[in-house]
């Protein structure tokens, strides 16, 4: 097997005396989709934030294609471009069109001619079914469309890995499907992804691997059919009973 795209080694993270991550080990292959499941407070969001260095870790290492990106003092700009993240709250700027929102970061950061960025970003809107909406302002878009714009905004930086933190959790139920279909499409295109999600049906359908977190550790991981139909650990069984 080729070297993993991303390796987490013994990650520890505390906030004060709250040990939130207590030794997380994970290997993610290029093109894999990993779903993190677990109760609120189990450390899923913190883990995602530690992966792209939005939070400094206290111990362990994060290796991106073999390079330790958790080393103190490293320039984090390139790291954050290579690992995109989308949150539950999409936070588009209200006074800018969808297109302008998405163009902002690439224009500022990527060494790319404006016309080239624009063509590339327009193609992204078209690819994800929003070609007709890109000139609209956020308040003219549904929550599902706004979240899809937020995904496109992250993709516009040409990330190699995408992290998604409960990106459907704030949406009305009828809007969840359109956002999940964007993830489905990204998976088909071979994007490497790690998702924290409450959408068990989606995790079961599409994850290559499901990791159940509890108390800052990965209690159990495996293929979705194994985790969902024959969980081995009592804590996994109890969690799944509570949500399924
Ligand atoms: P999850 O995403 O699984 O709900 P989180 O990673 O958000 O879990 O939270 C895990 C624990 O870390 C919680 O006890 C939470 O209060 C704590 N926590 C998360 N972020 C911070 C922070 N920035 N400062 C202090 N405590 C935090
Ligand atoms: Mg969370």
Short mmCIF file of C-alpha atoms and ligand atoms in Angstrom, two decimals:
data_model
loop_
_atom_site.label_atom_id
_atom_site.label_comp_id
_atom_site.label_asym_id
_atom_site.label_seq_id
_atom_site.Cartn_x
_atom_site.Cartn_y
_atom_site.Cartn_z
CA UNK A 1 0.00 0.00 0.00
CA UNK A 2 1.32 3.49 -0.78
CA UNK A 3 2.11 5.81 2.09
CA UNK A 4 -1.06 7.18 3.65
CA UNK A 5 -2.13 10.67 2.59
CA UNK A 6 -2.66 11.67 6.20
CA UNK A 7 -1.36 10.07 9.37
CA UNK A 8 -2.39 11.06 12.89
CA UNK A 9 -0.07 9.75 15.53
CA UNK A 10 -0.93 9.85 19.21
CA UNK A 11 -2.77 13.17 19.10
CA UNK A 12 -3.43 14.78 22.45
CA UNK A 13 -5.31 18.01 23.03
CA UNK A 14 -6.48 19.58 26.27
CA UNK A 15 -8.37 22.74 27.07
CA UNK A 16 -7.28 23.57 30.61
CA UNK A 17 -7.79 20.37 32.59
CA UNK A 18 -10.27 18.98 30.02
CA UNK A 19 -8.42 16.26 28.10
CA UNK A 20 -10.43 16.40 24.89
CA UNK A 21 -8.27 14.21 22.63
CA UNK A 22 -6.52 11.41 24.47
CA UNK A 23 -4.37 9.65 21.91
CA UNK A 24 -5.87 9.57 18.43
CA UNK A 25 -4.21 7.39 15.79
CA UNK A 26 -5.51 7.29 12.24
CA UNK A 27 -4.28 6.66 8.73
CA UNK A 28 -6.21 8.04 5.80
CA UNK A 29 -5.48 6.85 2.27
CA UNK A 30 -5.87 9.13 -0.74
CA UNK A 31 -9.48 9.08 -1.92
CA UNK A 32 -10.87 7.63 1.31
CA UNK A 33 -13.96 8.97 3.00
CA UNK A 34 -13.87 8.65 6.77
CA UNK A 35 -16.92 9.40 8.91
CA UNK A 36 -16.47 10.35 12.56
CA UNK A 37 -19.49 9.56 14.67
CA UNK A 38 -20.05 9.94 18.40
CA UNK A 39 -22.02 11.87 20.96
CA UNK A 40 -21.80 15.60 21.33
CA UNK A 41 -18.65 16.47 23.28
CA UNK A 42 -16.73 13.36 22.23
CA UNK A 43 -14.06 15.45 20.45
CA UNK A 44 -15.00 15.23 16.77
CA UNK A 45 -14.79 18.96 16.05
CA UNK A 46 -11.60 19.33 18.02
CA UNK A 47 -10.04 16.48 16.07
CA UNK A 48 -10.93 18.10 12.73
CA UNK A 49 -9.55 21.45 13.91
CA UNK A 50 -6.33 19.80 15.07
CA UNK A 51 -5.89 18.12 11.68
CA UNK A 52 -5.65 21.37 9.75
CA UNK A 53 -3.89 23.14 12.61
CA UNK A 54 -6.69 25.53 13.54
CA UNK A 55 -5.87 24.24 17.02
CA UNK A 56 -2.31 23.46 18.07
CA UNK A 57 -1.94 19.94 19.42
CA UNK A 58 -0.28 19.23 22.76
CA UNK A 59 1.35 15.96 21.81
CA UNK A 60 1.60 13.64 18.83
CA UNK A 61 1.99 14.43 15.16
CA UNK A 62 -0.04 15.13 12.04
CA UNK A 63 1.73 13.93 8.90
CA UNK A 64 0.54 15.14 5.51
CA UNK A 65 2.20 13.02 2.84
CA UNK A 66 4.93 12.30 5.36
CA UNK A 67 5.53 15.92 6.35
CA UNK A 68 4.92 16.82 10.00
CA UNK A 69 2.53 19.77 9.75
CA UNK A 70 2.06 20.00 13.51
CA UNK A 71 5.62 21.11 14.13
CA UNK A 72 5.62 24.41 16.02
CA UNK A 73 6.63 27.40 13.93
CA UNK A 74 5.62 25.92 10.59
CA UNK A 75 4.01 28.36 8.11
CA UNK A 76 0.36 27.32 8.30
CA UNK A 77 -0.83 29.13 5.17
CA UNK A 78 0.09 26.29 2.81
CA UNK A 79 -1.23 23.69 5.26
CA UNK A 80 -4.66 25.34 5.43
CA UNK A 81 -4.78 25.55 1.65
CA UNK A 82 -3.99 21.89 1.32
CA UNK A 83 -6.57 20.86 3.92
CA UNK A 84 -9.91 22.64 3.51
CA UNK A 85 -12.59 22.73 6.18
CA UNK A 86 -16.31 23.50 6.11
CA UNK A 87 -18.33 24.12 9.26
CA UNK A 88 -21.95 23.88 10.28
CA UNK A 89 -22.34 27.67 10.00
CA UNK A 90 -21.44 28.70 6.49
CA UNK A 91 -20.64 32.36 7.24
CA UNK A 92 -20.80 33.82 3.75
CA UNK A 93 -20.30 37.57 3.57
CA UNK A 94 -23.82 39.00 3.16
CA UNK A 95 -22.77 42.01 1.07
CA UNK A 96 -21.06 39.93 -1.62
CA UNK A 97 -22.49 37.65 -4.30
CA UNK A 98 -21.89 33.93 -4.03
CA UNK A 99 -19.26 34.24 -6.75
CA UNK A 100 -17.45 37.07 -4.98
CA UNK A 101 -17.49 35.12 -1.73
CA UNK A 102 -15.81 32.20 -3.43
CA UNK A 103 -13.29 34.30 -5.36
CA UNK A 104 -12.07 36.19 -2.32
CA UNK A 105 -9.50 33.75 -0.98
CA UNK A 106 -8.10 32.46 -4.28
CA UNK A 107 -7.63 36.02 -5.51
CA UNK A 108 -5.78 36.93 -2.35
CA UNK A 109 -3.72 33.81 -1.95
CA UNK A 110 -3.24 31.78 -5.13
CA UNK A 111 -0.80 33.04 -7.71
CA UNK A 112 -3.33 32.86 -10.47
CA UNK A 113 -4.53 35.40 -13.06
CA UNK A 114 -7.98 36.84 -12.13
CA UNK A 115 -9.55 35.54 -15.34
CA UNK A 116 -8.19 32.08 -14.63
CA UNK A 117 -9.56 32.05 -11.05
CA UNK A 118 -12.90 33.22 -12.31
CA UNK A 119 -13.13 30.56 -15.00
CA UNK A 120 -12.13 27.86 -12.54
CA UNK A 121 -14.61 29.02 -9.91
CA UNK A 122 -17.45 29.36 -12.42
CA UNK A 123 -16.75 25.79 -13.46
CA UNK A 124 -17.03 24.74 -9.80
CA UNK A 125 -20.43 26.42 -9.48
CA UNK A 126 -21.58 24.64 -12.62
CA UNK A 127 -20.19 21.30 -11.46
CA UNK A 128 -22.17 21.49 -8.22
CA UNK A 129 -25.40 22.66 -9.83
CA UNK A 130 -25.24 26.32 -8.78
CA UNK A 131 -24.29 27.89 -12.10
CA UNK A 132 -27.52 29.86 -12.19
CA UNK A 133 -27.14 31.20 -8.68
CA UNK A 134 -23.59 32.48 -8.53
CA UNK A 135 -24.48 36.15 -8.95
CA UNK A 136 -27.00 35.98 -6.09
CA UNK A 137 -26.42 37.29 -2.60
CA UNK A 138 -26.55 34.88 0.34
CA UNK A 139 -29.98 36.07 1.50
CA UNK A 140 -31.37 35.16 -1.93
CA UNK A 141 -30.21 31.56 -1.49
CA UNK A 142 -31.64 28.75 0.61
CA UNK A 143 -29.62 27.39 3.52
CA UNK A 144 -28.73 24.34 1.45
CA UNK A 145 -27.54 26.50 -1.43
CA UNK A 146 -25.51 28.68 0.93
CA UNK A 147 -23.85 25.63 2.43
CA UNK A 148 -23.05 24.35 -1.08
CA UNK A 149 -21.46 27.74 -1.81
CA UNK A 150 -19.39 27.32 1.37
CA UNK A 151 -18.20 23.94 0.08
CA UNK A 152 -17.33 25.49 -3.29
CA UNK A 153 -15.47 28.28 -1.45
CA UNK A 154 -13.29 25.68 0.25
CA UNK A 155 -12.78 23.74 -3.00
CA UNK A 156 -11.69 26.91 -4.78
CA UNK A 157 -8.39 26.71 -2.91
CA UNK A 158 -7.72 23.36 -4.57
CA UNK A 159 -7.38 21.39 -1.34
CA UNK A 160 -6.05 17.85 -1.32
CA UNK A 161 -8.11 16.89 1.73
CA UNK A 162 -11.49 18.18 2.85
CA UNK A 163 -12.79 18.21 6.41
CA UNK A 164 -16.52 18.64 7.05
CA UNK A 165 -17.86 19.39 10.51
CA UNK A 166 -21.57 18.57 10.77
CA UNK A 167 -22.27 20.59 7.66
CA UNK A 168 -25.92 19.56 7.46
CA UNK A 169 -26.71 19.97 11.16
CA UNK A 170 -28.15 23.50 10.89
CA UNK A 171 -30.25 22.81 7.80
CA UNK A 172 -33.96 22.17 7.56
CA UNK A 173 -34.44 18.45 6.85
CA UNK A 174 -35.61 19.03 3.27
CA UNK A 175 -32.31 20.79 2.46
CA UNK A 176 -29.98 18.12 3.84
CA UNK A 177 -30.13 15.93 0.74
CA UNK A 178 -28.74 18.51 -1.68
CA UNK A 179 -25.71 19.09 0.55
CA UNK A 180 -25.10 15.38 1.02
CA UNK A 181 -25.25 14.92 -2.74
CA UNK A 182 -22.33 17.35 -3.08
CA UNK A 183 -20.34 15.10 -0.75
CA UNK A 184 -21.40 12.07 -2.75
CA UNK A 185 -20.14 13.76 -5.91
CA UNK A 186 -16.83 14.69 -4.27
CA UNK A 187 -16.35 11.13 -3.19
CA UNK A 188 -16.93 9.90 -6.73
CA UNK A 189 -14.32 12.40 -7.91
CA UNK A 190 -11.82 10.87 -5.50
CA UNK A 191 -11.50 13.62 -2.90
CA UNK A 192 -9.97 12.53 0.41
CA UNK A 193 -12.48 13.47 3.10
CA UNK A 194 -13.05 13.32 6.82
CA UNK A 195 -16.56 14.13 8.02
CA UNK A 196 -17.98 14.54 11.48
CA UNK A 197 -21.63 13.66 10.97
CA UNK A 198 -24.91 12.80 12.62
CA UNK A 199 -26.21 11.47 9.31
CA UNK A 200 -25.89 7.77 10.07
CA UNK A 201 -27.64 6.72 6.87
CA UNK A 202 -25.16 8.71 4.84
CA UNK A 203 -22.18 7.35 6.79
CA UNK A 204 -23.44 3.85 6.29
CA UNK A 205 -23.97 4.34 2.56
CA UNK A 206 -20.79 6.14 1.64
CA UNK A 207 -18.04 5.97 4.24
CA UNK A 208 -15.08 3.76 3.50
CA UNK A 209 -14.48 3.68 7.24
CA UNK A 210 -16.48 4.80 10.25
CA UNK A 211 -14.72 5.85 13.46
CA UNK A 212 -16.76 5.97 16.65
CA UNK A 213 -15.37 8.49 19.12
CA UNK A 214 -16.12 8.67 22.82
CA UNK A 215 -14.26 10.57 25.50
CA UNK A 216 -11.51 11.72 23.17
CA UNK A 217 -10.51 8.33 21.83
CA UNK A 218 -11.53 6.25 18.82
CA UNK A 219 -13.32 3.44 20.58
CA UNK A 220 -13.98 1.41 17.47
CA UNK A 221 -13.51 1.76 13.74
CA UNK A 222 -14.29 -0.31 10.72
CA UNK A 223 -16.24 -0.61 7.54
CA UNK A 224 -19.72 0.84 7.90
CA UNK A 225 -21.53 -2.46 7.59
CA UNK A 226 -19.44 -3.86 10.44
CA UNK A 227 -19.85 -0.83 12.71
CA UNK A 228 -23.57 -0.44 12.09
CA UNK A 229 -24.61 -4.08 12.05
CA UNK A 230 -22.14 -5.73 14.41
CA UNK A 231 -20.45 -3.20 16.70
CA UNK A 232 -18.05 -4.96 19.04
CA UNK A 233 -17.72 -2.48 21.89
CA UNK A 234 -20.44 -1.85 24.47
CA UNK A 235 -20.01 1.93 24.12
CA UNK A 236 -20.52 1.76 20.35
CA UNK A 237 -23.58 -0.42 20.81
CA UNK A 238 -25.08 2.00 23.34
CA UNK A 239 -24.42 5.02 21.11
CA UNK A 240 -25.96 3.38 18.05
CA UNK A 241 -29.00 2.29 20.07
CA UNK A 242 -29.48 5.92 21.08
CA UNK A 243 -29.34 7.32 17.54
CA UNK A 244 -30.71 4.64 15.21
P1 LIG B 1 -17.91 17.22 19.40
O1 LIG B 1 -17.58 17.93 18.13
O2 LIG B 1 -17.74 15.73 19.31
O3 LIG B 1 -19.25 17.60 19.94
P2 LIG B 1 -15.94 18.99 20.57
O4 LIG B 1 -14.62 18.70 19.97
O5 LIG B 1 -16.68 20.18 20.09
O6 LIG B 1 -16.84 17.68 20.50
O7 LIG B 1 -15.79 19.18 22.12
C1 LIG B 1 -15.10 18.24 22.95
C2 LIG B 1 -14.85 18.89 24.29
O8 LIG B 1 -13.91 19.95 24.12
C3 LIG B 1 -16.06 19.51 24.95
O9 LIG B 1 -15.97 19.23 26.34
C4 LIG B 1 -15.89 20.98 24.69
O10 LIG B 1 -16.47 21.74 25.72
C5 LIG B 1 -14.39 21.14 24.69
N1 LIG B 1 -13.92 22.26 23.84
C6 LIG B 1 -13.97 22.29 22.49
N2 LIG B 1 -13.42 23.42 22.01
C7 LIG B 1 -13.02 24.13 23.09
C8 LIG B 1 -12.37 25.41 23.26
N3 LIG B 1 -12.03 26.15 22.22
N4 LIG B 1 -12.10 25.79 24.53
C9 LIG B 1 -12.42 25.02 25.58
N5 LIG B 1 -13.04 23.84 25.49
C10 LIG B 1 -13.33 23.38 24.26
MG1 LIG B 2 -18.73 19.15 16.95
#
